[in-house]
Amino acid sequence: MALYTTKAIILGAVNWGEADRIVTFFSRERGKIKAGAAYGCRRPRSRLATISQIFQHC
């Protein structure tokens, strides 16, 4: 499994399981990346809930 550190914009998100979400990113260095899994981001007290919205710069 590769680990990249880059600035990216979130293009889309697909709900996966009960509280998880798979996120698609776009970055200048890597292009389109469809591998981001935000575990537990759909729970009410999750800090990842706001970050996993589309068109966020992260």
PDB file of N, H, CA, C and O in Angstrom:
ATOM      1  N   MET A   1       0.839  -1.168   0.000  1.00  0.00           N
ATOM      2  CA  MET A   1       0.000   0.000   0.000  1.00  0.00           C
ATOM      3  C   MET A   1       0.890   1.239   0.000  1.00  0.00           C
ATOM      4  O   MET A   1       1.799   1.363   0.821  1.00  0.00           O
ATOM      5  N   ALA A   2       0.621   2.144  -0.920  1.00  0.00           N
ATOM      6  H   ALA A   2      -0.117   2.043  -1.587  1.00  0.00           H
ATOM      7  CA  ALA A   2       1.406   3.366  -1.035  1.00  0.00           C
ATOM      8  C   ALA A   2       0.779   4.476  -0.200  1.00  0.00           C
ATOM      9  O   ALA A   2      -0.440   4.548  -0.050  1.00  0.00           O
ATOM     10  N   LEU A   3       1.626   5.327   0.331  1.00  0.00           N
ATOM     11  H   LEU A   3       2.617   5.269   0.209  1.00  0.00           H
ATOM     12  CA  LEU A   3       1.172   6.461   1.118  1.00  0.00           C
ATOM     13  C   LEU A   3       1.695   7.725   0.454  1.00  0.00           C
ATOM     14  O   LEU A   3       2.906   7.901   0.327  1.00  0.00           O
ATOM     15  N   TYR A   4       0.793   8.610   0.027  1.00  0.00           N
ATOM     16  H   TYR A   4      -0.191   8.468   0.130  1.00  0.00           H
ATOM     17  CA  TYR A   4       1.155   9.848  -0.641  1.00  0.00           C
ATOM     18  C   TYR A   4       0.796  11.025   0.239  1.00  0.00           C
ATOM     19  O   TYR A   4      -0.204  10.999   0.956  1.00  0.00           O
ATOM     20  N   THR A   5       1.623  12.061   0.179  1.00  0.00           N
ATOM     21  H   THR A   5       2.436  12.082  -0.403  1.00  0.00           H
ATOM     22  CA  THR A   5       1.321  13.316   0.835  1.00  0.00           C
ATOM     23  C   THR A   5       1.264  14.385  -0.240  1.00  0.00           C
ATOM     24  O   THR A   5       2.287  14.740  -0.825  1.00  0.00           O
ATOM     25  N   THR A   6       0.085  14.893  -0.499  1.00  0.00           N
ATOM     26  H   THR A   6      -0.747  14.605  -0.024  1.00  0.00           H
ATOM     27  CA  THR A   6      -0.111  15.882  -1.546  1.00  0.00           C
ATOM     28  C   THR A   6      -1.351  16.705  -1.242  1.00  0.00           C
ATOM     29  O   THR A   6      -2.214  16.274  -0.478  1.00  0.00           O
ATOM     30  N   LYS A   7      -1.442  17.865  -1.827  1.00  0.00           N
ATOM     31  H   LYS A   7      -0.740  18.215  -2.448  1.00  0.00           H
ATOM     32  CA  LYS A   7      -2.649  18.676  -1.710  1.00  0.00           C
ATOM     33  C   LYS A   7      -3.621  18.229  -2.778  1.00  0.00           C
ATOM     34  O   LYS A   7      -3.225  17.972  -3.915  1.00  0.00           O
ATOM     35  N   ALA A   8      -4.913  18.134  -2.417  1.00  0.00           N
ATOM     36  H   ALA A   8      -5.234  18.343  -1.493  1.00  0.00           H
ATOM     37  CA  ALA A   8      -5.896  17.610  -3.350  1.00  0.00           C
ATOM     38  C   ALA A   8      -7.265  18.238  -3.101  1.00  0.00           C
ATOM     39  O   ALA A   8      -7.522  18.837  -2.057  1.00  0.00           O
ATOM     40  N   ILE A   9      -8.126  18.078  -4.094  1.00  0.00           N
ATOM     41  H   ILE A   9      -7.917  17.591  -4.943  1.00  0.00           H
ATOM     42  CA  ILE A   9      -9.526  18.497  -4.006  1.00  0.00           C
ATOM     43  C   ILE A   9     -10.380  17.239  -4.074  1.00  0.00           C
ATOM     44  O   ILE A   9     -10.112  16.347  -4.879  1.00  0.00           O
ATOM     45  N   ILE A  10     -11.400  17.164  -3.238  1.00  0.00           N
ATOM     46  H   ILE A  10     -11.618  17.889  -2.584  1.00  0.00           H
ATOM     47  CA  ILE A  10     -12.276  15.999  -3.226  1.00  0.00           C
ATOM     48  C   ILE A  10     -13.313  16.147  -4.332  1.00  0.00           C
ATOM     49  O   ILE A  10     -14.062  17.124  -4.365  1.00  0.00           O
ATOM     50  N   LEU A  11     -13.351  15.167  -5.241  1.00  0.00           N
ATOM     51  H   LEU A  11     -12.742  14.374  -5.214  1.00  0.00           H
ATOM     52  CA  LEU A  11     -14.281  15.198  -6.365  1.00  0.00           C
ATOM     53  C   LEU A  11     -15.597  14.506  -6.057  1.00  0.00           C
ATOM     54  O   LEU A  11     -16.644  14.940  -6.538  1.00  0.00           O
ATOM     55  N   GLY A  12     -15.569  13.457  -5.279  1.00  0.00           N
ATOM     56  H   GLY A  12     -14.718  13.105  -4.888  1.00  0.00           H
ATOM     57  CA  GLY A  12     -16.793  12.722  -4.989  1.00  0.00           C
ATOM     58  C   GLY A  12     -16.615  11.803  -3.805  1.00  0.00           C
ATOM     59  O   GLY A  12     -15.500  11.544  -3.353  1.00  0.00           O
ATOM     60  N   ALA A  13     -17.740  11.316  -3.313  1.00  0.00           N
ATOM     61  H   ALA A  13     -18.645  11.526  -3.681  1.00  0.00           H
ATOM     62  CA  ALA A  13     -17.724  10.404  -2.175  1.00  0.00           C
ATOM     63  C   ALA A  13     -18.859   9.413  -2.320  1.00  0.00           C
ATOM     64  O   ALA A  13     -19.964   9.773  -2.725  1.00  0.00           O
ATOM     65  N   VAL A  14     -18.581   8.161  -1.987  1.00  0.00           N
ATOM     66  H   VAL A  14     -17.683   7.868  -1.658  1.00  0.00           H
ATOM     67  CA  VAL A  14     -19.564   7.089  -2.062  1.00  0.00           C
ATOM     68  C   VAL A  14     -19.682   6.457  -0.682  1.00  0.00           C
ATOM     69  O   VAL A  14     -18.681   6.080  -0.074  1.00  0.00           O
ATOM     70  N   ASN A  15     -20.906   6.347  -0.197  1.00  0.00           N
ATOM     71  H   ASN A  15     -21.719   6.654  -0.691  1.00  0.00           H
ATOM     72  CA  ASN A  15     -21.123   5.703   1.098  1.00  0.00           C
ATOM     73  C   ASN A  15     -20.769   4.232   0.992  1.00  0.00           C
ATOM     74  O   ASN A  15     -21.084   3.565   0.006  1.00  0.00           O
ATOM     75  N   TRP A  16     -20.105   3.739   2.034  1.00  0.00           N
ATOM     76  H   TRP A  16     -19.849   4.280   2.835  1.00  0.00           H
ATOM     77  CA  TRP A  16     -19.627   2.367   2.035  1.00  0.00           C
ATOM     78  C   TRP A  16     -19.817   1.811   3.441  1.00  0.00           C
ATOM     79  O   TRP A  16     -19.260   2.332   4.408  1.00  0.00           O
ATOM     80  N   GLY A  17     -20.592   0.771   3.541  1.00  0.00           N
ATOM     81  H   GLY A  17     -21.045   0.348   2.757  1.00  0.00           H
ATOM     82  CA  GLY A  17     -20.850   0.194   4.859  1.00  0.00           C
ATOM     83  C   GLY A  17     -21.807   1.056   5.653  1.00  0.00           C
ATOM     84  O   GLY A  17     -22.589   1.825   5.094  1.00  0.00           O
ATOM     85  N   GLU A  18     -21.733   0.916   6.958  1.00  0.00           N
ATOM     86  H   GLU A  18     -21.097   0.292   7.412  1.00  0.00           H
ATOM     87  CA  GLU A  18     -22.670   1.620   7.819  1.00  0.00           C
ATOM     88  C   GLU A  18     -22.215   3.032   8.164  1.00  0.00           C
ATOM     89  O   GLU A  18     -23.049   3.933   8.256  1.00  0.00           O
ATOM     90  N   ALA A  19     -20.926   3.249   8.357  1.00  0.00           N
ATOM     91  H   ALA A  19     -20.249   2.516   8.282  1.00  0.00           H
ATOM     92  CA  ALA A  19     -20.454   4.565   8.784  1.00  0.00           C
ATOM     93  C   ALA A  19     -19.219   5.029   8.024  1.00  0.00           C
ATOM     94  O   ALA A  19     -18.558   5.976   8.452  1.00  0.00           O
ATOM     95  N   ASP A  20     -18.891   4.383   6.905  1.00  0.00           N
ATOM     96  H   ASP A  20     -19.428   3.614   6.558  1.00  0.00           H
ATOM     97  CA  ASP A  20     -17.670   4.703   6.183  1.00  0.00           C
ATOM     98  C   ASP A  20     -17.994   5.341   4.838  1.00  0.00           C
ATOM     99  O   ASP A  20     -19.140   5.338   4.390  1.00  0.00           O
ATOM    100  N   ARG A  21     -16.956   5.888   4.203  1.00  0.00           N
ATOM    101  H   ARG A  21     -16.024   5.890   4.567  1.00  0.00           H
ATOM    102  CA  ARG A  21     -17.124   6.545   2.918  1.00  0.00           C
ATOM    103  C   ARG A  21     -15.827   6.405   2.118  1.00  0.00           C
ATOM    104  O   ARG A  21     -14.737   6.553   2.670  1.00  0.00           O
ATOM    105  N   ILE A  22     -15.944   6.123   0.831  1.00  0.00           N
ATOM    106  H   ILE A  22     -16.829   6.002   0.382  1.00  0.00           H
ATOM    107  CA  ILE A  22     -14.790   6.084  -0.067  1.00  0.00           C
ATOM    108  C   ILE A  22     -14.759   7.401  -0.827  1.00  0.00           C
ATOM    109  O   ILE A  22     -15.765   7.819  -1.400  1.00  0.00           O
ATOM    110  N   VAL A  23     -13.605   8.050  -0.829  1.00  0.00           N
ATOM    111  H   VAL A  23     -12.788   7.711  -0.363  1.00  0.00           H
ATOM    112  CA  VAL A  23     -13.474   9.393  -1.360  1.00  0.00           C
ATOM    113  C   VAL A  23     -12.573   9.379  -2.591  1.00  0.00           C
ATOM    114  O   VAL A  23     -11.566   8.672  -2.625  1.00  0.00           O
ATOM    115  N   THR A  24     -12.950  10.178  -3.618  1.00  0.00           N
ATOM    116  H   THR A  24     -13.768  10.752  -3.590  1.00  0.00           H
ATOM    117  CA  THR A  24     -12.147  10.331  -4.820  1.00  0.00           C
ATOM    118  C   THR A  24     -11.507  11.714  -4.803  1.00  0.00           C
ATOM    119  O   THR A  24     -12.196  12.725  -4.666  1.00  0.00           O
ATOM    120  N   PHE A  25     -10.182  11.749  -4.944  1.00  0.00           N
ATOM    121  H   PHE A  25      -9.623  10.928  -5.055  1.00  0.00           H
ATOM    122  CA  PHE A  25      -9.418  12.993  -4.901  1.00  0.00           C
ATOM    123  C   PHE A  25      -8.881  13.346  -6.284  1.00  0.00           C
ATOM    124  O   PHE A  25      -8.811  12.492  -7.168  1.00  0.00           O
ATOM    125  N   PHE A  26      -8.499  14.618  -6.465  1.00  0.00           N
ATOM    126  H   PHE A  26      -8.556  15.312  -5.747  1.00  0.00           H
ATOM    127  CA  PHE A  26      -7.742  15.033  -7.631  1.00  0.00           C
ATOM    128  C   PHE A  26      -6.619  15.934  -7.153  1.00  0.00           C
ATOM    129  O   PHE A  26      -6.850  16.915  -6.447  1.00  0.00           O
ATOM    130  N   SER A  27      -5.392  15.587  -7.549  1.00  0.00           N
ATOM    131  H   SER A  27      -5.205  14.790  -8.123  1.00  0.00           H
ATOM    132  CA  SER A  27      -4.245  16.415  -7.204  1.00  0.00           C
ATOM    133  C   SER A  27      -3.438  16.704  -8.463  1.00  0.00           C
ATOM    134  O   SER A  27      -3.510  15.959  -9.440  1.00  0.00           O
ATOM    135  N   ARG A  28      -2.684  17.768  -8.436  1.00  0.00           N
ATOM    136  H   ARG A  28      -2.625  18.373  -7.642  1.00  0.00           H
ATOM    137  CA  ARG A  28      -1.858  18.123  -9.599  1.00  0.00           C
ATOM    138  C   ARG A  28      -0.726  17.136  -9.808  1.00  0.00           C
ATOM    139  O   ARG A  28      -0.385  16.824 -10.948  1.00  0.00           O
ATOM    140  N   GLU A  29      -0.149  16.648  -8.749  1.00  0.00           N
ATOM    141  H   GLU A  29      -0.426  16.902  -7.822  1.00  0.00           H
ATOM    142  CA  GLU A  29       1.003  15.750  -8.852  1.00  0.00           C
ATOM    143  C   GLU A  29       0.612  14.322  -9.231  1.00  0.00           C
ATOM    144  O   GLU A  29       1.323  13.679 -10.004  1.00  0.00           O
ATOM    145  N   ARG A  30      -0.502  13.814  -8.701  1.00  0.00           N
ATOM    146  H   ARG A  30      -1.079  14.336  -8.073  1.00  0.00           H
ATOM    147  CA  ARG A  30      -0.886  12.407  -8.862  1.00  0.00           C
ATOM    148  C   ARG A  30      -2.077  12.179  -9.774  1.00  0.00           C
ATOM    149  O   ARG A  30      -2.323  11.039 -10.169  1.00  0.00           O
ATOM    150  N   GLY A  31      -2.827  13.215 -10.124  1.00  0.00           N
ATOM    151  H   GLY A  31      -2.628  14.141  -9.803  1.00  0.00           H
ATOM    152  CA  GLY A  31      -4.024  13.033 -10.942  1.00  0.00           C
ATOM    153  C   GLY A  31      -5.199  12.571 -10.096  1.00  0.00           C
ATOM    154  O   GLY A  31      -5.325  12.951  -8.932  1.00  0.00           O
ATOM    155  N   LYS A  32      -6.056  11.750 -10.686  1.00  0.00           N
ATOM    156  H   LYS A  32      -5.954  11.441 -11.632  1.00  0.00           H
ATOM    157  CA  LYS A  32      -7.248  11.267  -9.991  1.00  0.00           C
ATOM    158  C   LYS A  32      -6.894  10.062  -9.124  1.00  0.00           C
ATOM    159  O   LYS A  32      -6.293   9.097  -9.596  1.00  0.00           O
ATOM    160  N   ILE A  33      -7.274  10.133  -7.854  1.00  0.00           N
ATOM    161  H   ILE A  33      -7.763  10.917  -7.470  1.00  0.00           H
ATOM    162  CA  ILE A  33      -6.971   9.077  -6.888  1.00  0.00           C
ATOM    163  C   ILE A  33      -8.301   8.603  -6.297  1.00  0.00           C
ATOM    164  O   ILE A  33      -9.013   9.385  -5.666  1.00  0.00           O
ATOM    165  N   LYS A  34      -8.634   7.338  -6.499  1.00  0.00           N
ATOM    166  H   LYS A  34      -8.056   6.703  -7.012  1.00  0.00           H
ATOM    167  CA  LYS A  34      -9.866   6.791  -5.929  1.00  0.00           C
ATOM    168  C   LYS A  34      -9.500   5.697  -4.946  1.00  0.00           C
ATOM    169  O   LYS A  34      -9.656   4.510  -5.233  1.00  0.00           O
ATOM    170  N   ALA A  35      -9.018   6.102  -3.798  1.00  0.00           N
ATOM    171  H   ALA A  35      -8.891   7.066  -3.565  1.00  0.00           H
ATOM    172  CA  ALA A  35      -8.602   5.114  -2.822  1.00  0.00           C
ATOM    173  C   ALA A  35      -8.744   5.600  -1.398  1.00  0.00           C
ATOM    174  O   ALA A  35      -8.414   4.873  -0.462  1.00  0.00           O
ATOM    175  N   GLY A  36      -9.220   6.792  -1.220  1.00  0.00           N
ATOM    176  H   GLY A  36      -9.488   7.383  -1.981  1.00  0.00           H
ATOM    177  CA  GLY A  36      -9.311   7.322   0.134  1.00  0.00           C
ATOM    178  C   GLY A  36     -10.496   6.750   0.879  1.00  0.00           C
ATOM    179  O   GLY A  36     -11.638   6.949   0.465  1.00  0.00           O
ATOM    180  N   ALA A  37     -10.255   6.053   1.956  1.00  0.00           N
ATOM    181  H   ALA A  37      -9.327   5.891   2.293  1.00  0.00           H
ATOM    182  CA  ALA A  37     -11.335   5.504   2.770  1.00  0.00           C
ATOM    183  C   ALA A  37     -11.381   6.278   4.085  1.00  0.00           C
ATOM    184  O   ALA A  37     -10.428   6.260   4.864  1.00  0.00           O
ATOM    185  N   ALA A  38     -12.493   6.951   4.317  1.00  0.00           N
ATOM    186  H   ALA A  38     -13.268   6.965   3.685  1.00  0.00           H
ATOM    187  CA  ALA A  38     -12.677   7.700   5.555  1.00  0.00           C
ATOM    188  C   ALA A  38     -13.523   6.840   6.492  1.00  0.00           C
ATOM    189  O   ALA A  38     -14.751   6.831   6.408  1.00  0.00           O
ATOM    190  N   TYR A  39     -12.856   6.129   7.371  1.00  0.00           N
ATOM    191  H   TYR A  39     -11.858   6.136   7.439  1.00  0.00           H
ATOM    192  CA  TYR A  39     -13.547   5.205   8.265  1.00  0.00           C
ATOM    193  C   TYR A  39     -14.245   5.972   9.378  1.00  0.00           C
ATOM    194  O   TYR A  39     -13.623   6.777  10.070  1.00  0.00           O
ATOM    195  N   GLY A  40     -15.533   5.721   9.547  1.00  0.00           N
ATOM    196  H   GLY A  40     -16.039   5.066   8.984  1.00  0.00           H
ATOM    197  CA  GLY A  40     -16.310   6.323  10.622  1.00  0.00           C
ATOM    198  C   GLY A  40     -16.708   7.764  10.384  1.00  0.00           C
ATOM    199  O   GLY A  40     -17.115   8.439  11.330  1.00  0.00           O
ATOM    200  N   CYS A  41     -16.609   8.262   9.174  1.00  0.00           N
ATOM    201  H   CYS A  41     -16.278   7.714   8.406  1.00  0.00           H
ATOM    202  CA  CYS A  41     -16.887   9.678   8.935  1.00  0.00           C
ATOM    203  C   CYS A  41     -18.372  10.010   8.929  1.00  0.00           C
ATOM    204  O   CYS A  41     -18.722  11.188   8.999  1.00  0.00           O
ATOM    205  N   ARG A  42     -19.247   9.036   8.850  1.00  0.00           N
ATOM    206  H   ARG A  42     -18.963   8.079   8.793  1.00  0.00           H
ATOM    207  CA  ARG A  42     -20.685   9.304   8.847  1.00  0.00           C
ATOM    208  C   ARG A  42     -21.295   9.213  10.234  1.00  0.00           C
ATOM    209  O   ARG A  42     -22.516   9.275  10.377  1.00  0.00           O
ATOM    210  N   ARG A  43     -20.478   9.069  11.238  1.00  0.00           N
ATOM    211  H   ARG A  43     -19.487   9.019  11.122  1.00  0.00           H
ATOM    212  CA  ARG A  43     -20.977   9.072  12.613  1.00  0.00           C
ATOM    213  C   ARG A  43     -21.208  10.515  13.056  1.00  0.00           C
ATOM    214  O   ARG A  43     -20.535  11.419  12.561  1.00  0.00           O
ATOM    215  N   PRO A  44     -22.146  10.751  13.980  1.00  0.00           N
ATOM    216  CA  PRO A  44     -22.498  12.128  14.359  1.00  0.00           C
ATOM    217  C   PRO A  44     -21.352  12.949  14.944  1.00  0.00           C
ATOM    218  O   PRO A  44     -21.287  14.153  14.694  1.00  0.00           O
ATOM    219  N   ARG A  45     -20.467  12.358  15.695  1.00  0.00           N
ATOM    220  H   ARG A  45     -20.519  11.380  15.899  1.00  0.00           H
ATOM    221  CA  ARG A  45     -19.402  13.121  16.342  1.00  0.00           C
ATOM    222  C   ARG A  45     -18.056  13.005  15.635  1.00  0.00           C
ATOM    223  O   ARG A  45     -17.020  13.286  16.239  1.00  0.00           O
ATOM    224  N   SER A  46     -18.052  12.604  14.390  1.00  0.00           N
ATOM    225  H   SER A  46     -18.893  12.376  13.900  1.00  0.00           H
ATOM    226  CA  SER A  46     -16.807  12.403  13.669  1.00  0.00           C
ATOM    227  C   SER A  46     -16.214  13.728  13.179  1.00  0.00           C
ATOM    228  O   SER A  46     -16.933  14.587  12.668  1.00  0.00           O
ATOM    229  N   ARG A  47     -14.903  13.883  13.339  1.00  0.00           N
ATOM    230  H   ARG A  47     -14.319  13.186  13.754  1.00  0.00           H
ATOM    231  CA  ARG A  47     -14.217  15.067  12.828  1.00  0.00           C
ATOM    232  C   ARG A  47     -14.013  14.979  11.319  1.00  0.00           C
ATOM    233  O   ARG A  47     -13.787  15.999  10.668  1.00  0.00           O
ATOM    234  N   LEU A  48     -14.089  13.780  10.758  1.00  0.00           N
ATOM    235  H   LEU A  48     -14.273  12.951  11.287  1.00  0.00           H
ATOM    236  CA  LEU A  48     -13.914  13.599   9.323  1.00  0.00           C
ATOM    237  C   LEU A  48     -15.165  13.932   8.517  1.00  0.00           C
ATOM    238  O   LEU A  48     -15.107  13.953   7.287  1.00  0.00           O
ATOM    239  N   ALA A  49     -16.283  14.188   9.166  1.00  0.00           N
ATOM    240  H   ALA A  49     -16.330  14.171  10.165  1.00  0.00           H
ATOM    241  CA  ALA A  49     -17.538  14.438   8.461  1.00  0.00           C
ATOM    242  C   ALA A  49     -17.449  15.680   7.583  1.00  0.00           C
ATOM    243  O   ALA A  49     -17.920  15.653   6.446  1.00  0.00           O
ATOM    244  N   THR A  50     -16.869  16.754   8.069  1.00  0.00           N
ATOM    245  H   THR A  50     -16.487  16.776   8.993  1.00  0.00           H
ATOM    246  CA  THR A  50     -16.780  17.978   7.269  1.00  0.00           C
ATOM    247  C   THR A  50     -15.672  17.891   6.225  1.00  0.00           C
ATOM    248  O   THR A  50     -15.783  18.507   5.165  1.00  0.00           O
ATOM    249  N   ILE A  51     -14.637  17.161   6.493  1.00  0.00           N
ATOM    250  H   ILE A  51     -14.548  16.661   7.354  1.00  0.00           H
ATOM    251  CA  ILE A  51     -13.523  17.046   5.558  1.00  0.00           C
ATOM    252  C   ILE A  51     -13.887  16.200   4.357  1.00  0.00           C
ATOM    253  O   ILE A  51     -13.333  16.409   3.278  1.00  0.00           O
ATOM    254  N   SER A  52     -14.788  15.262   4.503  1.00  0.00           N
ATOM    255  H   SER A  52     -15.237  15.092   5.380  1.00  0.00           H
ATOM    256  CA  SER A  52     -15.115  14.343   3.408  1.00  0.00           C
ATOM    257  C   SER A  52     -16.204  14.869   2.476  1.00  0.00           C
ATOM    258  O   SER A  52     -16.716  14.102   1.661  1.00  0.00           O
ATOM    259  N   GLN A  53     -16.575  16.139   2.563  1.00  0.00           N
ATOM    260  H   GLN A  53     -16.159  16.762   3.225  1.00  0.00           H
ATOM    261  CA  GLN A  53     -17.556  16.718   1.650  1.00  0.00           C
ATOM    262  C   GLN A  53     -16.880  17.066   0.327  1.00  0.00           C
ATOM    263  O   GLN A  53     -15.673  17.305   0.293  1.00  0.00           O
ATOM    264  N   ILE A  54     -17.652  17.096  -0.766  1.00  0.00           N
ATOM    265  H   ILE A  54     -18.632  16.902  -0.739  1.00  0.00           H
ATOM    266  CA  ILE A  54     -17.045  17.333  -2.069  1.00  0.00           C
ATOM    267  C   ILE A  54     -16.584  18.780  -2.208  1.00  0.00           C
ATOM    268  O   ILE A  54     -17.128  19.682  -1.572  1.00  0.00           O
ATOM    269  N   PHE A  55     -15.583  18.983  -3.041  1.00  0.00           N
ATOM    270  H   PHE A  55     -15.141  18.249  -3.557  1.00  0.00           H
ATOM    271  CA  PHE A  55     -14.940  20.259  -3.356  1.00  0.00           C
ATOM    272  C   PHE A  55     -14.216  20.884  -2.165  1.00  0.00           C
ATOM    273  O   PHE A  55     -13.997  22.095  -2.139  1.00  0.00           O
ATOM    274  N   GLN A  56     -13.848  20.077  -1.197  1.00  0.00           N
ATOM    275  H   GLN A  56     -14.026  19.093  -1.218  1.00  0.00           H
ATOM    276  CA  GLN A  56     -13.021  20.548  -0.088  1.00  0.00           C
ATOM    277  C   GLN A  56     -11.553  20.454  -0.506  1.00  0.00           C
ATOM    278  O   GLN A  56     -11.152  19.511  -1.188  1.00  0.00           O
ATOM    279  N   HIS A  57     -10.777  21.415  -0.101  1.00  0.00           N
ATOM    280  H   HIS A  57     -11.102  22.181   0.453  1.00  0.00           H
ATOM    281  CA  HIS A  57      -9.331  21.398  -0.363  1.00  0.00           C
ATOM    282  C   HIS A  57      -8.638  20.842   0.865  1.00  0.00           C
ATOM    283  O   HIS A  57      -8.725  21.404   1.957  1.00  0.00           O
ATOM    284  N   CYS A  58      -7.947  19.727   0.668  1.00  0.00           N
ATOM    285  H   CYS A  58      -7.876  19.271  -0.219  1.00  0.00           H
ATOM    286  CA  CYS A  58      -7.288  19.113   1.829  1.00  0.00           C
ATOM    287  C   CYS A  58      -5.881  18.683   1.470  1.00  0.00           C
ATOM    288  O   CYS A  58      -5.166  18.145   2.315  1.00  0.00           O
TER     289      CYS A  58
END
